[in-house]
Short mmCIF file of C-alpha atoms in Angstrom, two decimals:
data_model
loop_
_atom_site.label_atom_id
_atom_site.label_comp_id
_atom_site.label_asym_id
_atom_site.label_seq_id
_atom_site.Cartn_x
_atom_site.Cartn_y
_atom_site.Cartn_z
CA UNK A 1 92.87 236.68 46.06
CA UNK A 2 96.65 236.87 46.31
CA UNK A 3 96.51 234.65 49.50
CA UNK A 4 94.34 232.23 47.68
CA UNK A 5 96.55 232.07 44.54
CA UNK A 6 99.63 231.34 46.58
CA UNK A 7 97.66 228.39 48.58
CA UNK A 8 96.74 227.00 45.21
CA UNK A 9 100.52 227.14 43.82
CA UNK A 10 101.65 225.50 47.11
CA UNK A 11 99.05 222.71 46.98
CA UNK A 12 100.51 222.18 43.08
CA UNK A 13 103.86 222.33 44.06
CA UNK A 14 103.45 219.66 46.93
CA UNK A 15 101.58 217.23 44.38
CA UNK A 16 104.39 217.73 42.03
CA UNK A 17 107.13 217.12 44.45
CA UNK A 18 104.89 214.07 46.20
CA UNK A 19 104.48 212.68 42.31
CA UNK A 20 108.10 213.09 41.28
CA UNK A 21 109.30 211.28 44.46
CA UNK A 22 107.01 208.53 44.04
CA UNK A 23 107.84 208.16 40.04
CA UNK A 24 111.62 208.23 40.86
CA UNK A 25 111.61 205.98 43.87
CA UNK A 26 115.01 204.09 44.22
CA UNK A 27 114.81 200.80 42.35
CA UNK A 28 117.40 198.43 44.14
CA UNK A 29 117.17 195.83 41.48
CA UNK A 30 120.38 196.44 39.73
CA UNK A 31 122.64 198.72 42.47
CA UNK A 32 121.59 196.12 45.30
CA UNK A 33 119.60 192.88 44.59
CA UNK A 34 121.41 191.50 41.58
CA UNK A 35 124.92 192.01 42.76
CA UNK A 36 124.15 190.70 46.26
CA UNK A 37 122.24 187.42 44.99
CA UNK A 38 125.15 186.79 42.06
CA UNK A 39 128.14 187.17 44.25
CA UNK A 40 126.58 185.33 47.07
CA UNK A 41 125.54 182.43 44.73
CA UNK A 42 129.13 182.20 43.48
CA UNK A 43 130.69 182.16 46.91
CA UNK A 44 128.27 179.71 48.46
CA UNK A 45 128.26 177.48 45.25
CA UNK A 46 132.17 177.23 45.78
CA UNK A 47 131.95 176.20 49.41
CA UNK A 48 133.36 179.61 50.61
CA UNK A 49 130.87 180.21 53.21
CA UNK A 50 132.78 182.47 55.70
CA UNK A 51 133.08 184.75 52.50
CA UNK A 52 129.50 184.46 51.75
CA UNK A 53 128.43 185.35 55.13
CA UNK A 54 130.65 188.35 55.25
CA UNK A 55 129.40 189.54 51.90
CA UNK A 56 125.66 189.39 53.57
CA UNK A 57 126.98 191.22 56.55
CA UNK A 58 128.20 194.18 54.51
CA UNK A 59 125.07 194.24 52.41
CA UNK A 60 122.91 194.05 55.42
CA UNK A 61 124.70 197.38 56.75
CA UNK A 62 124.16 198.96 53.43
CA UNK A 63 120.48 197.89 53.46
CA UNK A 64 120.09 199.17 57.13
CA UNK A 65 121.48 202.58 56.40
CA UNK A 66 119.02 203.04 53.39
CA UNK A 67 116.05 201.74 55.29
CA UNK A 68 115.68 199.26 52.35
CA UNK A 69 113.76 196.35 54.29
CA UNK A 70 113.78 193.96 51.14
CA UNK A 71 117.63 194.18 50.86
CA UNK A 72 117.66 192.98 54.67
CA UNK A 73 115.33 190.19 54.05
CA UNK A 74 117.46 188.82 50.97
CA UNK A 75 120.41 188.84 53.40
CA UNK A 76 118.56 186.70 55.97
CA UNK A 77 117.51 184.53 53.05
CA UNK A 78 120.99 183.99 51.86
CA UNK A 79 122.21 183.41 55.39
CA UNK A 80 119.39 180.74 55.71
CA UNK A 81 120.34 179.21 52.55
CA UNK A 82 124.44 179.07 53.47
CA UNK A 83 123.25 177.07 56.80
CA UNK A 84 120.79 175.05 54.50
CA UNK A 85 123.64 173.98 52.23
CA UNK A 86 125.93 173.25 55.24
CA UNK A 87 123.11 171.10 56.79
CA UNK A 88 122.29 173.14 59.91
CA UNK A 89 118.55 173.24 59.38
CA UNK A 90 117.98 174.80 62.50
CA UNK A 91 120.30 177.89 61.99
CA UNK A 92 118.34 178.07 58.67
CA UNK A 93 114.86 178.05 60.07
CA UNK A 94 115.80 180.73 62.58
CA UNK A 95 117.04 182.81 59.70
CA UNK A 96 114.13 182.31 57.32
CA UNK A 97 112.05 183.61 60.70
CA UNK A 98 114.37 186.56 60.71
CA UNK A 99 113.81 187.41 57.12
CA UNK A 100 110.10 186.88 57.09
CA UNK A 101 108.73 190.18 58.66
CA UNK A 102 111.30 191.98 56.29
CA UNK A 103 110.09 190.71 53.26
CA UNK A 104 106.59 191.16 54.49
CA UNK A 105 107.53 195.14 54.24
CA UNK A 106 108.81 195.11 50.88
CA UNK A 107 106.75 196.01 47.85
CA UNK A 108 108.83 194.08 45.37
CA UNK A 109 107.04 190.79 44.27
CA UNK A 110 110.56 189.23 43.56
CA UNK A 111 111.64 189.48 47.15
CA UNK A 112 108.33 187.47 48.11
CA UNK A 113 108.81 184.95 45.59
CA UNK A 114 112.55 184.32 46.31
CA UNK A 115 111.44 184.04 50.30
CA UNK A 116 108.58 181.38 49.43
CA UNK A 117 110.89 179.58 46.68
CA UNK A 118 114.01 179.10 49.22
CA UNK A 119 111.54 178.44 52.62
CA UNK A 120 109.88 175.74 50.31
CA UNK A 121 113.16 174.13 49.71
CA UNK A 122 114.00 174.19 53.14
CA UNK A 123 110.69 172.05 53.70
CA UNK A 124 111.68 169.91 50.89
CA UNK A 125 115.06 169.11 52.29
CA UNK A 126 113.38 167.83 55.31
CA UNK A 127 111.17 165.65 53.04
CA UNK A 128 107.89 167.74 53.94
CA UNK A 129 106.91 168.21 50.30
CA UNK A 130 103.56 169.35 51.07
CA UNK A 131 104.82 172.32 52.84
CA UNK A 132 107.18 172.87 50.19
CA UNK A 133 104.46 172.86 47.63
CA UNK A 134 102.39 175.38 49.50
CA UNK A 135 105.52 177.90 49.56
CA UNK A 136 106.54 176.93 46.12
CA UNK A 137 103.15 177.82 44.84
CA UNK A 138 102.91 181.21 46.61
CA UNK A 139 106.31 181.82 45.11
CA UNK A 140 105.22 181.38 41.42
CA UNK A 141 102.04 183.78 42.35
CA UNK A 142 104.61 186.35 43.20
CA UNK A 143 107.21 185.75 40.55
CA UNK A 144 104.48 186.28 37.88
CA UNK A 145 104.00 189.90 39.07
CA UNK A 146 107.81 190.78 39.40
CA UNK A 147 109.06 192.93 36.63
CA UNK A 148 111.01 191.33 33.76
CA UNK A 149 115.01 190.94 34.70
CA UNK A 150 117.45 188.26 34.63
CA UNK A 151 116.92 187.52 38.22
CA UNK A 152 113.17 186.74 37.40
CA UNK A 153 113.90 184.47 34.69
CA UNK A 154 116.43 182.28 36.83
CA UNK A 155 113.97 182.30 39.69
CA UNK A 156 110.99 181.73 37.46
CA UNK A 157 112.71 178.25 36.24
CA UNK A 158 113.85 177.36 39.66
CA UNK A 159 110.53 177.40 41.09
CA UNK A 160 108.96 175.45 38.16
CA UNK A 161 111.93 173.15 38.22
CA UNK A 162 111.67 172.72 42.19
CA UNK A 163 107.68 172.14 42.13
CA UNK A 164 108.15 169.46 39.64
CA UNK A 165 110.65 167.52 41.76
CA UNK A 166 108.03 168.01 44.88
CA UNK A 167 105.14 166.67 42.79
CA UNK A 168 107.39 163.72 41.54
CA UNK A 169 108.17 162.80 45.12
CA UNK A 170 104.43 162.86 45.89
CA UNK A 171 103.81 160.60 42.88
CA UNK A 172 102.01 163.17 40.68
CA UNK A 173 104.14 162.08 37.55
CA UNK A 174 102.05 164.15 34.74
CA UNK A 175 102.33 167.46 37.04
CA UNK A 176 106.00 166.78 37.88
CA UNK A 177 106.74 166.35 34.12
CA UNK A 178 105.00 169.44 32.97
CA UNK A 179 106.62 171.67 35.59
CA UNK A 180 110.15 170.36 34.84
CA UNK A 181 109.75 170.95 31.20
CA UNK A 182 108.51 174.28 31.83
CA UNK A 183 111.56 175.26 33.80
CA UNK A 184 113.70 174.34 30.58
CA UNK A 185 111.32 176.56 28.40
CA UNK A 186 112.15 179.49 30.81
CA UNK A 187 115.94 178.93 31.20
CA UNK A 188 117.59 176.07 29.52
CA UNK A 189 120.43 175.45 31.77
CA UNK A 190 122.59 172.40 32.23
CA UNK A 191 121.23 172.06 35.76
CA UNK A 192 117.48 172.39 34.82
CA UNK A 193 118.00 169.74 32.18
CA UNK A 194 119.74 167.72 34.73
CA UNK A 195 116.79 167.68 36.75
CA UNK A 196 114.54 166.69 33.99
CA UNK A 197 116.80 163.65 33.57
CA UNK A 198 116.57 162.88 37.32
CA UNK A 199 112.69 162.89 37.21
CA UNK A 200 112.98 160.23 34.17
CA UNK A 201 115.53 158.16 36.06
CA UNK A 202 113.48 158.53 39.09
CA UNK A 203 110.22 157.25 37.32
CA UNK A 204 112.36 154.45 35.58
CA UNK A 205 111.84 155.84 32.02
CA UNK A 206 115.59 155.16 31.01
CA UNK A 207 115.17 155.94 27.43
CA UNK A 208 113.63 159.44 28.06
CA UNK A 209 116.35 160.03 30.46
CA UNK A 210 119.06 159.31 28.01
CA UNK A 211 118.27 162.21 25.74
CA UNK A 212 118.94 164.85 28.70
CA UNK A 213 122.08 162.93 29.86
CA UNK A 214 123.54 162.74 26.84
CA UNK A 215 122.85 166.50 26.10
CA UNK A 216 124.15 167.60 29.73
CA UNK A 217 127.11 165.17 29.22
CA UNK A 218 127.94 167.23 26.04
CA UNK A 219 127.27 170.45 27.50
CA UNK A 220 129.60 169.79 30.54
CA UNK A 221 132.53 169.66 28.26
CA UNK A 222 131.99 173.35 26.97
CA UNK A 223 130.04 175.18 29.58
CA UNK A 224 131.32 176.43 32.92
CA UNK A 225 128.76 175.55 36.02
CA UNK A 226 129.43 176.33 39.81
CA UNK A 227 130.87 173.45 41.97
CA UNK A 228 127.48 172.56 43.47
CA UNK A 229 125.86 172.32 40.27
CA UNK A 230 128.52 170.20 38.67
CA UNK A 231 128.33 167.76 41.63
CA UNK A 232 124.63 167.34 41.04
CA UNK A 233 125.06 166.91 37.24
CA UNK A 234 127.81 164.49 37.94
CA UNK A 235 125.67 162.55 40.01
CA UNK A 236 122.78 162.46 37.60
CA UNK A 237 125.30 161.25 34.63
CA UNK A 238 126.35 158.52 37.27
CA UNK A 239 123.11 157.34 38.17
CA UNK A 240 122.30 157.01 34.60
CA UNK A 241 125.10 155.01 33.56
CA UNK A 242 124.78 152.70 36.72
CA UNK A 243 120.94 152.09 35.65
CA UNK A 244 122.29 151.22 32.25
CA UNK A 245 124.89 148.54 33.67
CA UNK A 246 127.86 150.55 32.55
CA UNK A 247 129.64 150.48 35.94
CA UNK A 248 133.15 151.89 35.20
CA UNK A 249 131.36 154.98 33.61
CA UNK A 250 129.26 155.22 36.52
CA UNK A 251 131.87 154.95 39.26
CA UNK A 252 134.07 157.70 37.01
CA UNK A 253 131.21 160.32 37.39
CA UNK A 254 129.82 159.45 40.98
CA UNK A 255 133.15 159.78 42.16
CA UNK A 256 133.73 163.00 40.67
CA UNK A 257 130.42 164.41 42.13
CA UNK A 258 131.63 162.91 45.50
CA UNK A 259 134.90 164.81 45.04
CA UNK A 260 133.07 168.16 44.31
CA UNK A 261 130.69 167.81 47.07
CA UNK A 262 133.69 167.28 49.72
CA UNK A 263 135.60 170.16 48.00
CA UNK A 264 132.56 172.52 48.39
CA UNK A 265 132.28 171.42 52.17
CA UNK A 266 128.70 170.33 51.76
CA UNK A 267 129.51 167.06 54.05
CA UNK A 268 125.99 167.02 55.76
CA UNK A 269 124.04 168.60 52.57
CA UNK A 270 121.06 166.30 51.50
CA UNK A 271 122.83 165.94 48.17
CA UNK A 272 125.65 163.78 49.56
CA UNK A 273 123.52 160.82 50.77
CA UNK A 274 122.10 160.40 47.26
CA UNK A 275 125.73 160.19 46.22
CA UNK A 276 126.75 157.66 49.02
CA UNK A 277 123.67 155.51 48.48
CA UNK A 278 124.10 155.28 44.50
CA UNK A 279 127.97 154.25 45.13
CA UNK A 280 126.81 151.77 47.61
CA UNK A 281 124.16 150.38 44.86
CA UNK A 282 127.18 150.59 42.51
CA UNK A 283 129.62 148.68 44.30
CA UNK A 284 127.00 145.81 45.32
CA UNK A 285 126.34 145.34 41.64
CA UNK A 286 130.29 145.29 40.97
CA UNK A 287 130.56 142.68 43.80
CA UNK A 288 132.91 144.83 45.72
CA UNK A 289 131.19 144.25 49.19
CA UNK A 290 133.82 146.09 51.07
CA UNK A 291 133.19 149.47 49.37
CA UNK A 292 129.42 148.91 49.32
CA UNK A 293 129.35 148.41 53.05
CA UNK A 294 131.65 151.44 53.27
CA UNK A 295 129.01 153.74 51.35
CA UNK A 296 126.07 152.10 52.65
CA UNK A 297 127.27 153.27 56.57
CA UNK A 298 128.01 156.68 55.18
CA UNK A 299 124.65 156.72 53.52
CA UNK A 300 122.97 155.53 56.81
CA UNK A 301 124.86 158.35 59.09
CA UNK A 302 123.62 161.01 56.47
CA UNK A 303 119.92 159.61 57.05
CA UNK A 304 120.59 159.73 60.95
CA UNK A 305 121.40 163.45 60.72
CA UNK A 306 118.63 163.97 58.63
CA UNK A 307 116.31 162.49 60.88
CA UNK A 308 117.48 164.14 63.85
CA UNK A 309 116.99 167.65 61.70
CA UNK A 310 113.27 166.54 60.87
CA UNK A 311 112.42 165.84 64.77
CA UNK A 312 114.26 168.82 65.78
CA UNK A 313 112.08 170.90 63.23
CA UNK A 314 108.73 169.39 64.25
CA UNK A 315 109.53 169.82 67.85
CA UNK A 316 110.25 173.38 67.20
CA UNK A 317 107.23 173.81 65.11
CA UNK A 318 105.29 172.48 68.10
CA UNK A 319 106.71 174.58 70.50
CA UNK A 320 105.95 177.85 68.06
CA UNK A 321 102.33 176.57 67.82
CA UNK A 322 102.01 176.28 71.90
CA UNK A 323 103.46 179.97 72.09
CA UNK A 324 100.83 181.37 69.54
CA UNK A 325 98.13 179.54 71.09
CA UNK A 326 99.50 181.04 74.87
CA UNK A 327 99.49 184.46 73.08
CA UNK A 328 95.94 183.89 71.73
CA UNK A 329 94.78 182.74 75.18
CA UNK A 330 96.09 185.93 76.98
CA UNK A 331 94.54 188.19 74.33
CA UNK A 332 91.13 186.30 74.86
CA UNK A 333 90.75 185.53 78.44
CA UNK A 334 86.72 185.42 78.12
CA UNK A 335 87.15 182.48 75.81
CA UNK A 336 89.61 180.70 77.95
CA UNK A 337 87.76 177.38 77.72
CA UNK A 338 87.19 177.11 74.35
CA UNK A 339 90.52 178.17 73.47
CA UNK A 340 91.95 175.57 76.16
CA UNK A 341 89.83 172.54 74.29
CA UNK A 342 91.06 173.81 71.08
CA UNK A 343 94.70 173.96 71.93
CA UNK A 344 94.04 170.52 73.52
CA UNK A 345 92.78 169.03 70.24
CA UNK A 346 95.16 170.49 68.11
CA UNK A 347 98.06 169.74 70.33
CA UNK A 348 96.93 166.01 70.43
CA UNK A 349 96.75 165.87 66.72
CA UNK A 350 100.31 167.21 66.45
CA UNK A 351 101.27 164.60 68.64
CA UNK A 352 99.70 161.82 66.95
CA UNK A 353 101.19 163.44 63.78
CA UNK A 354 104.93 163.40 65.56
CA UNK A 355 104.40 159.83 66.79
CA UNK A 356 103.55 158.68 63.29
CA UNK A 357 106.27 160.56 62.08
CA UNK A 358 108.98 158.66 64.69
CA UNK A 359 107.41 155.25 63.68
CA UNK A 360 108.14 155.87 60.22
CA UNK A 361 111.52 156.99 61.04
CA UNK A 362 112.17 154.15 63.32
CA UNK A 363 110.98 151.55 60.66
CA UNK A 364 113.34 153.42 58.07
CA UNK A 365 116.43 152.97 60.27
CA UNK A 366 115.60 149.26 61.26
CA UNK A 367 115.42 148.67 57.29
CA UNK A 368 118.78 150.40 56.83
CA UNK A 369 120.41 148.82 60.02
CA UNK A 370 119.01 145.16 58.39
CA UNK A 371 120.60 146.07 55.15
CA UNK A 372 123.98 147.10 56.71
CA UNK A 373 124.08 143.95 58.72
CA UNK A 374 123.10 141.85 55.65
CA UNK A 375 125.85 143.41 53.72
CA UNK A 376 128.50 143.18 56.51
CA UNK A 377 127.73 139.30 56.69
CA UNK A 378 127.99 139.16 52.79
CA UNK A 379 131.33 141.16 52.94
CA UNK A 380 132.56 138.95 55.56
CA UNK A 381 131.50 135.76 53.96
CA UNK A 382 133.23 137.18 50.66
CA UNK A 383 136.52 137.93 52.65
CA UNK A 384 136.40 134.09 54.15
CA UNK A 385 136.15 132.79 50.73
CA UNK A 386 138.98 134.86 49.34
CA UNK A 387 141.01 133.49 52.35
CA UNK A 388 140.45 129.96 51.71
CA UNK A 389 141.45 130.25 48.07
CA UNK A 390 144.77 132.01 49.14
CA UNK A 391 145.47 129.33 51.66
CA UNK A 392 144.90 126.76 49.17
CA UNK A 393 147.01 128.36 46.59
CA UNK A 394 149.71 128.76 49.25
CA UNK A 395 149.58 132.73 48.86
CA UNK A 396 152.19 134.46 50.47
CA UNK A 397 149.37 137.15 51.49
CA UNK A 398 147.23 134.62 53.36
CA UNK A 399 148.53 135.38 56.66
CA UNK A 400 147.80 139.23 55.95
CA UNK A 401 144.50 138.81 54.93
CA UNK A 402 143.74 136.37 57.69
CA UNK A 403 144.63 138.87 60.27
CA UNK A 404 142.58 141.40 58.80
CA UNK A 405 139.44 139.16 59.20
CA UNK A 406 140.46 137.67 62.56
CA UNK A 407 142.59 140.57 64.35
CA UNK A 408 141.74 139.16 67.84
CA UNK A 409 142.53 135.62 67.15
CA UNK A 410 146.21 136.19 66.17
CA UNK A 411 146.39 138.70 69.30
CA UNK A 412 145.14 135.74 71.61
CA UNK A 413 148.03 133.28 70.27
CA UNK A 414 150.74 136.10 70.84
CA UNK A 415 149.38 136.79 74.19
CA UNK A 416 150.04 132.97 75.12
CA UNK A 417 153.12 132.85 73.20
CA UNK A 418 154.79 136.26 72.01
CA UNK A 419 157.61 134.19 70.26
CA UNK A 420 155.56 132.46 67.75
CA UNK A 421 156.93 132.86 64.18
CA UNK A 422 154.72 133.94 61.13
CA UNK A 423 154.98 130.34 59.69
CA UNK A 424 153.49 129.05 63.04
CA UNK A 425 150.76 131.80 63.14
CA UNK A 426 149.65 130.70 59.67
CA UNK A 427 149.54 127.01 60.70
CA UNK A 428 147.18 127.89 63.41
CA UNK A 429 145.13 130.00 60.86
CA UNK A 430 144.77 126.92 58.85
CA UNK A 431 143.72 124.95 61.79
CA UNK A 432 140.95 127.79 62.67
CA UNK A 433 139.89 127.38 58.82
CA UNK A 434 139.46 123.33 59.83
CA UNK A 435 141.61 122.34 57.18
CA UNK A 436 142.58 118.51 57.82
CA UNK A 437 146.28 117.48 58.41
CA UNK A 438 145.93 115.70 54.84
CA UNK A 439 144.67 119.15 53.27
CA UNK A 440 147.29 121.30 54.91
CA UNK A 441 149.84 118.77 53.53
CA UNK A 442 148.44 119.01 50.06
CA UNK A 443 148.11 122.92 49.73
CA UNK A 444 151.95 123.72 51.50
CA UNK A 445 153.39 120.95 49.25
CA UNK A 446 154.88 118.92 52.49
CA UNK A 447 154.35 115.42 53.81
CA UNK A 448 151.27 114.25 55.86
CA UNK A 449 153.82 113.45 58.62
CA UNK A 450 155.48 116.69 58.72
CA UNK A 451 152.15 118.30 59.42
CA UNK A 452 151.64 115.87 62.51
CA UNK A 453 154.92 116.80 63.80
CA UNK A 454 153.91 120.73 63.61
CA UNK A 455 150.84 119.95 65.36
CA UNK A 456 152.92 118.37 68.02
CA UNK A 457 155.13 121.54 68.22
CA UNK A 458 152.10 123.94 68.33
CA UNK A 459 150.58 121.92 70.99
CA UNK A 460 153.93 122.54 72.94
CA UNK A 461 154.31 126.18 72.18
CA UNK A 462 150.66 126.96 73.28
CA UNK A 463 150.66 124.70 76.23
CA UNK A 464 147.84 122.59 74.83
CA UNK A 465 146.97 119.30 77.20
CA UNK A 466 147.40 116.01 75.32
CA UNK A 467 143.57 115.30 75.91
CA UNK A 468 142.41 118.39 74.56
CA UNK A 469 141.36 118.52 70.78
CA UNK A 470 143.62 120.78 69.20
CA UNK A 471 140.53 122.11 66.71
CA UNK A 472 138.60 122.55 69.63
CA UNK A 473 141.13 124.44 71.72
CA UNK A 474 142.02 126.87 68.69
CA UNK A 475 138.04 127.61 67.99
CA UNK A 476 137.75 128.28 71.60
CA UNK A 477 140.43 131.24 71.63
CA UNK A 478 137.82 133.49 69.63
#
């Protein structure tokens, strides 16, 4: 009887201990997750990438020591995002892959929501909005299960905001608007309001956008935001004023956005493309074709970087698929032919998909190239017109501006005769512009006879044969 009672007591004690351990299992939300995510966000959003990576390494060691797989996963997600901010899409993908198994082991729904939300953003930045929505919807399912906290509130709103953006790019305007407005209901931040304003601008609803732009413009004077968020908010305001035709205000805000973007070292980030494109459009409207051409070239370069990253990602995805199919083939040797046929069909489909993507990218690149060439031609025409006016007004800056447009022409003249004076170079420049002797005389306030004498001297100085037409000789130099 005594032994039996002892056994019962041991069972009860064991159950009590197990129950107590389960009830008081460590919650890392406040002592690990919240400080890590908050500090990482502050460092990354201010452009202090090195410090952010160091922070995550320290927290990763702590998580490893405590066997906290969810914490390890968060560190991998953070480092993936840092690479995403900096435009290194391949490294971002690798760290998301490292994060996945760690997050799978976590029982915290917030961790899974965080992973799927950020992975969705990765695909969105590569303009793969269908994939982005798949992961965003998964994130939404998990965040609803997470316990209430400031982290949940912020992420909940971010998921709705990002989903709204993805739907907008797919053309689902109603669903996009609903999601974006929901993000404000959950967390009424300046940034979330900015996203709503962006949607209305993107869908050409200027009056609807105005309400939110004026609100964020006012709140920016009183509230503190990170450099990264401020850059995007300033871009939104600049975009609005550009659409309204208030170009000076638009220029001011877009320049602020660009300064902050460069300050945070997000040189190859997806956001800087938008700023470059907006500035190119702005300067075209202001007829400042030099600057328009400059920023269009900047935009084209960023597009090329993105296109390359997209193709790299597609190639890696295809390689991963091939590897999985090979593993399946090794496991199921008896079904070799079926697996082989399925692999061939799927890889053929993947190949067709990749080819279609390449065609679209090549077409987009050709369009951008044509735009750049057209703008370059406009810039040159504008400069030529400016030089003609300077010559007609006998402006002292004529030769300087002419050299900028025709540097090779002046170089060729000096190769023939290094002793040519500026007045002689300016005279040759006017011949290059096909001014007649009478026109040159009128513009320079000298007699027609003096111009004929100058032509004679220039012939001697440049060794132009008597039988050669001086205009043809000048034209043939460049």
